Short mmCIF file of C-alpha atoms in Angstrom, two decimals:
data_model
loop_
_atom_site.label_atom_id
_atom_site.label_comp_id
_atom_site.label_asym_id
_atom_site.label_seq_id
_atom_site.Cartn_x
_atom_site.Cartn_y
_atom_site.Cartn_z
CA UNK A 467 -21.84 9.11 6.91
CA UNK A 468 -20.84 5.52 7.61
CA UNK A 469 -21.21 2.64 5.21
CA UNK A 470 -22.82 0.24 7.66
CA UNK A 471 -22.31 -2.79 5.44
CA UNK A 472 -18.57 -2.09 5.35
CA UNK A 473 -18.51 -1.79 9.13
CA UNK A 474 -20.26 -5.13 9.46
CA UNK A 475 -17.81 -6.70 7.02
CA UNK A 476 -14.94 -5.36 9.12
CA UNK A 477 -16.43 -7.13 12.12
CA UNK A 478 -16.75 -10.34 10.11
CA UNK A 479 -13.15 -10.12 8.89
CA UNK A 480 -11.87 -9.66 12.44
CA UNK A 481 -13.97 -12.59 13.67
CA UNK A 482 -12.51 -14.80 10.94
CA UNK A 483 -9.01 -14.09 12.24
CA UNK A 484 -10.11 -14.63 15.85
CA UNK A 485 -11.68 -17.95 14.86
CA UNK A 486 -8.42 -18.96 13.18
CA UNK A 487 -6.40 -18.41 16.34
CA UNK A 488 -9.12 -19.61 18.73
CA UNK A 489 -9.10 -23.00 17.03
CA UNK A 490 -5.38 -23.31 17.71
CA UNK A 491 -5.98 -22.55 21.38
CA UNK A 492 -8.90 -25.01 21.52
CA UNK A 493 -6.72 -27.68 19.90
CA UNK A 494 -4.04 -27.08 22.54
CA UNK A 495 -6.66 -27.47 25.27
CA UNK A 496 -8.00 -30.65 23.70
CA UNK A 497 -4.51 -32.13 23.46
CA UNK A 498 -3.89 -31.31 27.12
CA UNK A 499 -7.13 -32.99 28.25
CA UNK A 500 -7.07 -35.90 25.81
CA UNK A 501 -10.22 -34.79 23.98
CA UNK A 502 -10.83 -34.96 20.25
CA UNK A 503 -10.93 -31.74 18.30
CA UNK A 504 -10.98 -31.26 14.53
CA UNK A 505 -10.64 -27.64 13.38
CA UNK A 506 -13.32 -26.39 11.01
CA UNK A 507 -12.48 -26.04 7.33
CA UNK A 508 -15.71 -24.31 6.46
CA UNK A 509 -13.81 -21.15 5.52
CA UNK A 510 -10.14 -20.15 5.24
CA UNK A 511 -10.22 -18.37 8.59
CA UNK A 512 -6.90 -16.61 8.12
CA UNK A 513 -8.45 -15.06 5.00
CA UNK A 514 -9.97 -12.42 7.26
CA UNK A 515 -6.68 -10.60 6.74
CA UNK A 516 -7.31 -10.52 2.99
CA UNK A 517 -10.77 -9.06 3.56
CA UNK A 518 -9.16 -6.43 5.78
CA UNK A 519 -6.65 -5.50 3.06
CA UNK A 520 -9.35 -5.03 0.43
CA UNK A 521 -11.44 -3.00 2.89
CA UNK A 522 -8.42 -0.86 3.70
CA UNK A 523 -7.80 -0.15 0.03
CA UNK A 524 -11.44 0.85 -0.32
CA UNK A 525 -11.60 3.02 2.79
CA UNK A 526 -8.39 4.94 2.14
CA UNK A 527 -9.40 5.89 -1.41
CA UNK A 528 -13.05 6.54 -0.58
CA UNK A 529 -12.32 8.79 2.42
CA UNK A 530 -9.30 10.64 1.01
CA UNK A 531 -11.02 13.50 -0.84
CA UNK A 532 -10.93 16.02 2.07
CA UNK A 533 -7.19 15.44 2.51
CA UNK A 534 -6.59 15.84 -1.22
CA UNK A 535 -8.38 19.21 -1.23
CA UNK A 536 -6.37 20.80 1.58
CA UNK A 537 -3.07 22.67 1.26
CA UNK A 538 -1.30 20.16 3.49
CA UNK A 539 -3.07 17.05 2.26
CA UNK A 540 -0.24 14.57 2.55
CA UNK A 541 0.73 15.69 6.03
CA UNK A 542 -2.86 15.55 7.27
CA UNK A 543 -3.51 12.17 5.70
CA UNK A 544 -0.40 10.64 7.26
CA UNK A 545 -1.14 12.30 10.61
CA UNK A 546 -4.61 10.76 10.68
CA UNK A 547 -3.31 7.34 9.69
CA UNK A 548 -0.58 7.45 12.33
CA UNK A 549 -3.08 8.53 14.98
CA UNK A 550 -5.41 5.71 13.97
CA UNK A 551 -2.90 2.87 13.72
CA UNK A 552 0.18 3.57 15.82
CA UNK A 553 -0.91 4.15 19.46
CA UNK A 554 -2.78 0.89 20.03
CA UNK A 555 -0.24 -1.16 18.09
CA UNK A 556 2.64 0.27 20.07
CA UNK A 557 0.73 -0.41 23.28
CA UNK A 558 0.02 -4.08 22.51
CA UNK A 559 3.58 -4.59 21.27
CA UNK A 560 4.94 -3.16 24.52
CA UNK A 561 2.52 -5.35 26.47
CA UNK A 562 3.63 -8.41 24.53
CA UNK A 563 7.25 -7.62 25.29
CA UNK A 564 6.43 -7.12 28.96
CA UNK A 565 4.60 -10.46 29.18
CA UNK A 566 7.46 -12.17 27.38
CA UNK A 567 9.97 -10.81 29.88
CA UNK A 568 7.85 -11.48 32.95
CA UNK A 569 6.41 -14.87 32.02
CA UNK A 570 8.03 -16.35 28.89
CA UNK A 571 6.06 -19.60 29.33
CA UNK A 572 2.81 -17.70 28.73
CA UNK A 573 3.83 -17.08 25.12
CA UNK A 574 4.42 -19.55 22.35
CA UNK A 575 8.17 -18.93 22.25
CA UNK A 576 8.13 -18.76 18.43
CA UNK A 577 10.67 -16.61 16.71
CA UNK A 578 13.70 -17.20 18.88
CA UNK A 579 15.44 -14.72 21.17
CA UNK A 580 14.73 -11.04 20.70
CA UNK A 581 17.34 -8.45 19.85
CA UNK A 582 17.25 -4.68 19.98
CA UNK A 583 17.16 -4.36 16.20
CA UNK A 584 14.02 -6.48 15.91
CA UNK A 585 12.29 -4.49 18.62
CA UNK A 586 13.12 -1.15 17.01
CA UNK A 587 12.06 -2.45 13.57
CA UNK A 588 8.73 -3.56 15.01
CA UNK A 589 7.95 -0.12 16.42
CA UNK A 590 8.99 1.54 13.15
CA UNK A 591 6.89 -0.81 10.96
CA UNK A 592 10.07 -1.90 9.20
CA UNK A 593 10.09 -5.50 7.89
CA UNK A 594 12.87 -7.50 9.53
CA UNK A 595 13.74 -11.16 9.90
CA UNK A 596 13.45 -12.82 13.29
CA UNK A 597 16.06 -15.14 14.74
CA UNK A 598 14.25 -18.11 13.17
CA UNK A 599 14.31 -16.45 9.74
CA UNK A 600 10.60 -15.57 9.54
CA UNK A 601 9.93 -12.00 8.42
CA UNK A 602 7.59 -10.99 11.21
CA UNK A 603 7.67 -8.28 13.86
CA UNK A 604 7.92 -8.94 17.58
CA UNK A 605 4.13 -9.07 17.82
CA UNK A 606 3.38 -11.39 14.93
CA UNK A 607 0.08 -9.82 13.89
CA UNK A 608 2.01 -6.65 13.10
CA UNK A 609 3.09 -7.99 9.71
CA UNK A 610 -0.24 -6.79 8.34
CA UNK A 611 0.44 -3.29 9.67
CA UNK A 612 3.83 -3.28 7.96
CA UNK A 613 1.86 -3.86 4.74
CA UNK A 614 -0.63 -1.12 5.67
CA UNK A 615 2.07 1.46 6.30
CA UNK A 616 3.71 0.75 2.94
CA UNK A 617 0.32 1.14 1.28
CA UNK A 618 -0.28 4.47 3.05
CA UNK A 619 3.09 5.76 1.87
CA UNK A 620 2.33 4.86 -1.75
CA UNK A 621 -1.11 6.40 -1.55
CA UNK A 622 0.28 9.63 -0.05
CA UNK A 623 2.49 10.14 -3.11
CA UNK A 624 -0.57 10.51 -5.35
CA UNK A 625 -2.65 12.46 -2.86
CA UNK A 626 -3.68 15.79 -4.36
CA UNK A 627 -4.04 14.39 -7.85
CA UNK A 628 -7.42 13.83 -9.43
CA UNK A 629 -9.50 10.83 -8.38
CA UNK A 630 -8.71 8.68 -11.40
CA UNK A 631 -4.99 9.56 -11.66
CA UNK A 632 -4.63 8.91 -7.93
CA UNK A 633 -6.09 5.40 -8.19
CA UNK A 634 -4.23 4.71 -11.44
CA UNK A 635 -0.94 5.60 -9.73
CA UNK A 636 -1.74 3.41 -6.76
CA UNK A 637 -2.70 0.37 -8.82
CA UNK A 638 0.27 0.79 -11.16
CA UNK A 639 2.71 1.25 -8.27
CA UNK A 640 1.47 -1.79 -6.38
CA UNK A 641 1.45 -3.96 -9.50
CA UNK A 642 4.89 -2.71 -10.56
CA UNK A 643 6.45 -3.41 -7.16
CA UNK A 644 4.96 -6.89 -6.99
CA UNK A 645 6.03 -7.78 -10.54
CA UNK A 646 9.51 -6.36 -9.96
CA UNK A 647 9.83 -8.47 -6.84
CA UNK A 648 8.75 -11.61 -8.70
CA UNK A 649 11.26 -10.91 -11.46
CA UNK A 650 14.26 -9.61 -9.51
CA UNK A 651 13.87 -11.69 -6.31
CA UNK A 652 15.47 -8.96 -4.15
CA UNK A 653 17.76 -10.15 -1.36
CA UNK A 654 16.79 -7.16 0.77
CA UNK A 655 14.26 -8.24 3.41
CA UNK A 656 12.13 -5.06 3.23
CA UNK A 657 12.00 -5.06 -0.57
CA UNK A 658 11.10 -8.75 -0.68
CA UNK A 659 8.40 -8.16 1.94
CA UNK A 660 6.83 -5.15 0.20
CA UNK A 661 6.72 -6.96 -3.14
CA UNK A 662 4.59 -9.80 -1.74
CA UNK A 663 1.61 -10.36 -4.09
CA UNK A 664 -0.77 -9.93 -1.14
CA UNK A 665 -0.19 -6.18 -1.59
CA UNK A 666 -2.34 -6.37 -4.73
CA UNK A 667 -5.38 -6.74 -2.50
CA UNK A 668 -5.13 -3.05 -1.57
CA UNK A 669 -5.41 -2.28 -5.29
CA UNK A 670 -8.61 -4.32 -5.51
CA UNK A 671 -10.14 -2.21 -2.73
CA UNK A 672 -8.96 1.01 -4.39
CA UNK A 673 -10.66 0.03 -7.66
CA UNK A 674 -13.91 -0.71 -5.81
CA UNK A 675 -13.73 2.73 -4.18
CA UNK A 676 -13.18 4.41 -7.56
CA UNK A 677 -16.16 2.50 -8.95
CA UNK A 678 -18.36 3.68 -6.09
CA UNK A 679 -17.12 7.27 -6.22
CA UNK A 680 -17.78 7.34 -9.95
CA UNK A 681 -21.43 6.68 -9.13
CA UNK A 682 -21.98 2.96 -9.73
CA UNK A 683 -24.61 1.38 -7.50
CA UNK A 684 -25.90 -2.18 -7.65
CA UNK A 685 -29.40 -3.42 -6.96
CA UNK A 686 -29.93 -5.73 -4.03
CA UNK A 687 -30.09 -8.97 -6.08
CA UNK A 688 -26.75 -8.19 -7.73
CA UNK A 689 -25.14 -7.37 -4.38
CA UNK A 690 -26.50 -10.59 -2.88
CA UNK A 691 -25.12 -12.57 -5.81
CA UNK A 692 -21.70 -10.96 -5.36
CA UNK A 693 -21.71 -11.78 -1.65
CA UNK A 694 -22.70 -15.40 -2.31
CA UNK A 695 -20.01 -15.68 -4.98
CA UNK A 696 -17.41 -14.36 -2.55
CA UNK A 697 -18.47 -16.78 0.18
CA UNK A 698 -18.55 -19.67 -2.27
CA UNK A 699 -15.04 -18.92 -3.51
CA UNK A 700 -13.77 -18.67 0.07
CA UNK A 701 -15.37 -22.01 0.88
CA UNK A 702 -13.74 -23.52 -2.18
CA UNK A 703 -10.34 -22.14 -1.14
CA UNK A 704 -10.77 -23.73 2.30
CA UNK A 705 -11.38 -27.13 0.73
CA UNK A 706 -8.24 -26.99 -1.41
CA UNK A 707 -4.85 -28.26 -0.34
CA UNK A 708 -2.81 -25.61 -2.17
CA UNK A 709 -0.44 -23.49 -0.13
CA UNK A 710 -1.83 -19.94 -0.23
CA UNK A 711 1.46 -18.20 -0.96
CA UNK A 712 2.72 -16.06 -3.81
CA UNK A 713 0.28 -15.02 -6.51
CA UNK A 714 -2.15 -17.74 -5.50
CA UNK A 715 -3.19 -15.85 -2.36
CA UNK A 716 -4.65 -12.71 -4.00
CA UNK A 717 -6.37 -14.96 -6.52
CA UNK A 718 -7.80 -17.51 -4.09
CA UNK A 719 -8.55 -15.13 -1.22
CA UNK A 720 -8.24 -11.58 -2.57
CA UNK A 721 -10.79 -12.00 -5.37
CA UNK A 722 -13.47 -13.46 -3.04
CA UNK A 723 -12.70 -10.71 -0.53
CA UNK A 724 -13.17 -8.14 -3.29
CA UNK A 725 -16.56 -9.67 -4.13
CA UNK A 726 -17.63 -9.25 -0.50
CA UNK A 727 -16.36 -5.68 -0.28
CA UNK A 728 -18.03 -4.74 -3.57
CA UNK A 729 -21.30 -6.23 -2.34
CA UNK A 730 -21.03 -4.16 0.85
CA UNK A 731 -19.81 -0.95 -0.78
CA UNK A 732 -21.84 -0.59 -3.95
CA UNK A 733 -25.17 0.07 -2.29
CA UNK A 734 -26.61 3.21 -0.80
CA UNK A 735 -25.09 4.40 2.47
CA UNK A 736 -27.46 4.47 5.40
CA UNK A 737 -27.65 7.68 7.33
CA UNK A 738 -26.37 7.50 10.88
CA UNK A 739 -29.77 8.54 12.16
CA UNK A 740 -31.58 5.84 10.25
CA UNK A 741 -33.35 3.08 12.12
CA UNK A 742 -31.43 -0.19 12.36
CA UNK A 743 -32.12 -3.48 14.06
CA UNK A 744 -30.29 -4.24 17.28
CA UNK A 745 -28.30 -6.98 15.53
CA UNK A 746 -27.12 -4.62 12.79
CA UNK A 747 -26.24 -1.99 15.38
CA UNK A 748 -24.27 -4.52 17.43
CA UNK A 749 -22.35 -5.75 14.38
CA UNK A 750 -21.62 -2.17 13.30
CA UNK A 751 -20.32 -1.41 16.80
CA UNK A 752 -18.07 -4.46 16.58
CA UNK A 753 -16.91 -3.18 13.20
CA UNK A 754 -15.92 0.07 14.90
CA UNK A 755 -13.88 -2.02 17.34
CA UNK A 756 -12.46 -4.36 14.70
CA UNK A 757 -8.93 -2.95 14.94
CA UNK A 758 -8.95 -3.48 18.69
CA UNK A 759 -10.40 -6.98 18.19
CA UNK A 760 -7.65 -7.83 15.73
CA UNK A 761 -4.86 -6.64 18.03
CA UNK A 762 -6.03 -7.74 21.47
CA UNK A 763 -7.68 -11.09 20.79
CA UNK A 764 -4.48 -13.16 21.23
CA UNK A 765 -4.20 -11.84 24.80
CA UNK A 766 -7.83 -12.71 25.54
CA UNK A 767 -7.54 -16.18 23.99
CA UNK A 768 -4.38 -17.10 25.86
CA UNK A 769 -5.61 -15.59 29.13
CA UNK A 770 -8.86 -17.57 29.06
CA UNK A 771 -7.00 -20.73 28.10
CA UNK A 772 -4.76 -20.29 31.14
CA UNK A 773 -7.78 -19.68 33.38
CA UNK A 774 -9.49 -22.85 32.16
CA UNK A 775 -6.34 -24.89 32.74
CA UNK A 776 -5.47 -23.48 36.15
CA UNK A 777 -9.07 -23.75 37.39
CA UNK A 778 -9.25 -27.38 36.21
CA UNK A 779 -12.20 -26.51 33.99
CA UNK A 780 -10.67 -27.49 30.65
CA UNK A 781 -11.53 -31.17 31.04
CA UNK A 782 -15.11 -30.35 31.95
CA UNK A 783 -15.74 -28.39 28.74
CA UNK A 784 -16.07 -29.62 25.20
CA UNK A 785 -13.32 -27.94 23.11
CA UNK A 786 -15.96 -26.18 21.02
CA UNK A 787 -17.58 -24.81 24.17
CA UNK A 788 -14.19 -23.54 25.30
CA UNK A 789 -13.73 -21.99 21.87
CA UNK A 790 -17.08 -20.21 22.16
CA UNK A 791 -16.04 -18.80 25.52
CA UNK A 792 -12.74 -17.61 24.04
CA UNK A 793 -14.56 -15.89 21.17
CA UNK A 794 -16.88 -14.15 23.63
CA UNK A 795 -13.94 -13.07 25.79
CA UNK A 796 -12.14 -11.67 22.75
CA UNK A 797 -15.17 -9.63 21.68
CA UNK A 798 -15.74 -8.31 25.20
CA UNK A 799 -12.07 -7.35 25.57
CA UNK A 800 -12.09 -5.61 22.19
CA UNK A 801 -15.17 -3.54 22.97
CA UNK A 802 -13.69 -2.44 26.30
CA UNK A 803 -10.30 -1.61 24.79
CA UNK A 804 -11.93 0.27 21.92
CA UNK A 805 -14.07 2.39 24.24
CA UNK A 806 -11.61 3.10 27.02
CA UNK A 807 -8.18 2.83 25.41
CA UNK A 808 -8.19 3.01 21.61
CA UNK A 809 -10.59 5.91 21.10
CA UNK A 810 -9.04 8.20 23.75
CA UNK A 811 -5.53 7.44 22.47
CA UNK A 812 -6.57 8.10 18.87
CA UNK A 813 -8.23 11.41 19.77
CA UNK A 814 -5.19 12.52 21.72
CA UNK A 815 -2.77 11.52 18.97
CA UNK A 816 -4.87 13.22 16.29
CA UNK A 817 -5.11 16.42 18.34
CA UNK A 818 -1.34 16.47 18.72
CA UNK A 819 -0.50 15.59 15.12
CA UNK A 820 -3.28 17.53 13.36
CA UNK A 821 -4.90 20.18 15.57
CA UNK A 822 -6.90 21.64 12.65
CA UNK A 823 -10.56 20.55 12.49
CA UNK A 824 -11.27 17.66 10.17
CA UNK A 825 -13.38 18.82 7.19
CA UNK A 826 -14.30 15.27 6.22
CA UNK A 827 -18.01 14.37 6.21
CA UNK A 828 -17.09 10.76 5.51
CA UNK A 829 -16.36 8.26 8.21
CA UNK A 830 -15.93 4.60 7.35
#
């Protein structure tokens, strides 16, 4: 049974990130054509990542019970996570490398020259510094997946324990690692990366999942108030001038994200066969494709930007109209990739890594 509100929130989180990058592309177009363009500060668009992290913490804890009950729980859990995350990420990373080799001018050129160590680290989800010193993988969006993989590893340690001990371990481990990093300031790149306070956002999602699984449900007015509070806090963060680094990020963006996830999660799940409006169904379908949308949208944005420039259409369009076209292209590309690439690859990988039937009735 899917939590439709969570699926819709996943779509919204992905669209926030797409909007963040689309505005950069629209600004580049405007600069090229001499048009004025002021990016929107309505919301902290990059904060879609923070919403994703809280959702991930919720989903992993909420859907883990079948893995915990089995005799090979840790292996099955990790197999399912690898099948879900790795194939598409490896594919887009390989595509990014191919484009960079074939047409370097098509990419931003950030990060400096590649080396074999950086490429291997990217495919292994191992945090490594680029030539310019930034701790990002070859395909920049992959930094979030490096965080995800570390979270999965911590969660797998407690898998098989009771519900409350499992979440207590996860929250304590994440908090301990972050506090140790703040205190010790490790010189090791991986240790410094994994102790980033943004990792605490997974703990927020885990606590929301425990709350739901313990039976708490909120009435619609309370859920609406939580959602409005989350949106208001995000708006306030967008108006501030503070750099969202360190412990400020989980406070300024993680807490509002947790409000939104709690509002979506603490209601009653709708049965898959229940009647839904076409808008809700479309948003839920985009939520299903949110991982594809997150990974492939930079290709769609840059491709459409190049088309507009080469076809001499950029000057004919208002930058916001070009941005709308780029958003539409990103969504269309994501839905196609999800249907014809991501889902078949995930099924194949899961069949190879875990041929036993999945006993889980939960899908989120």
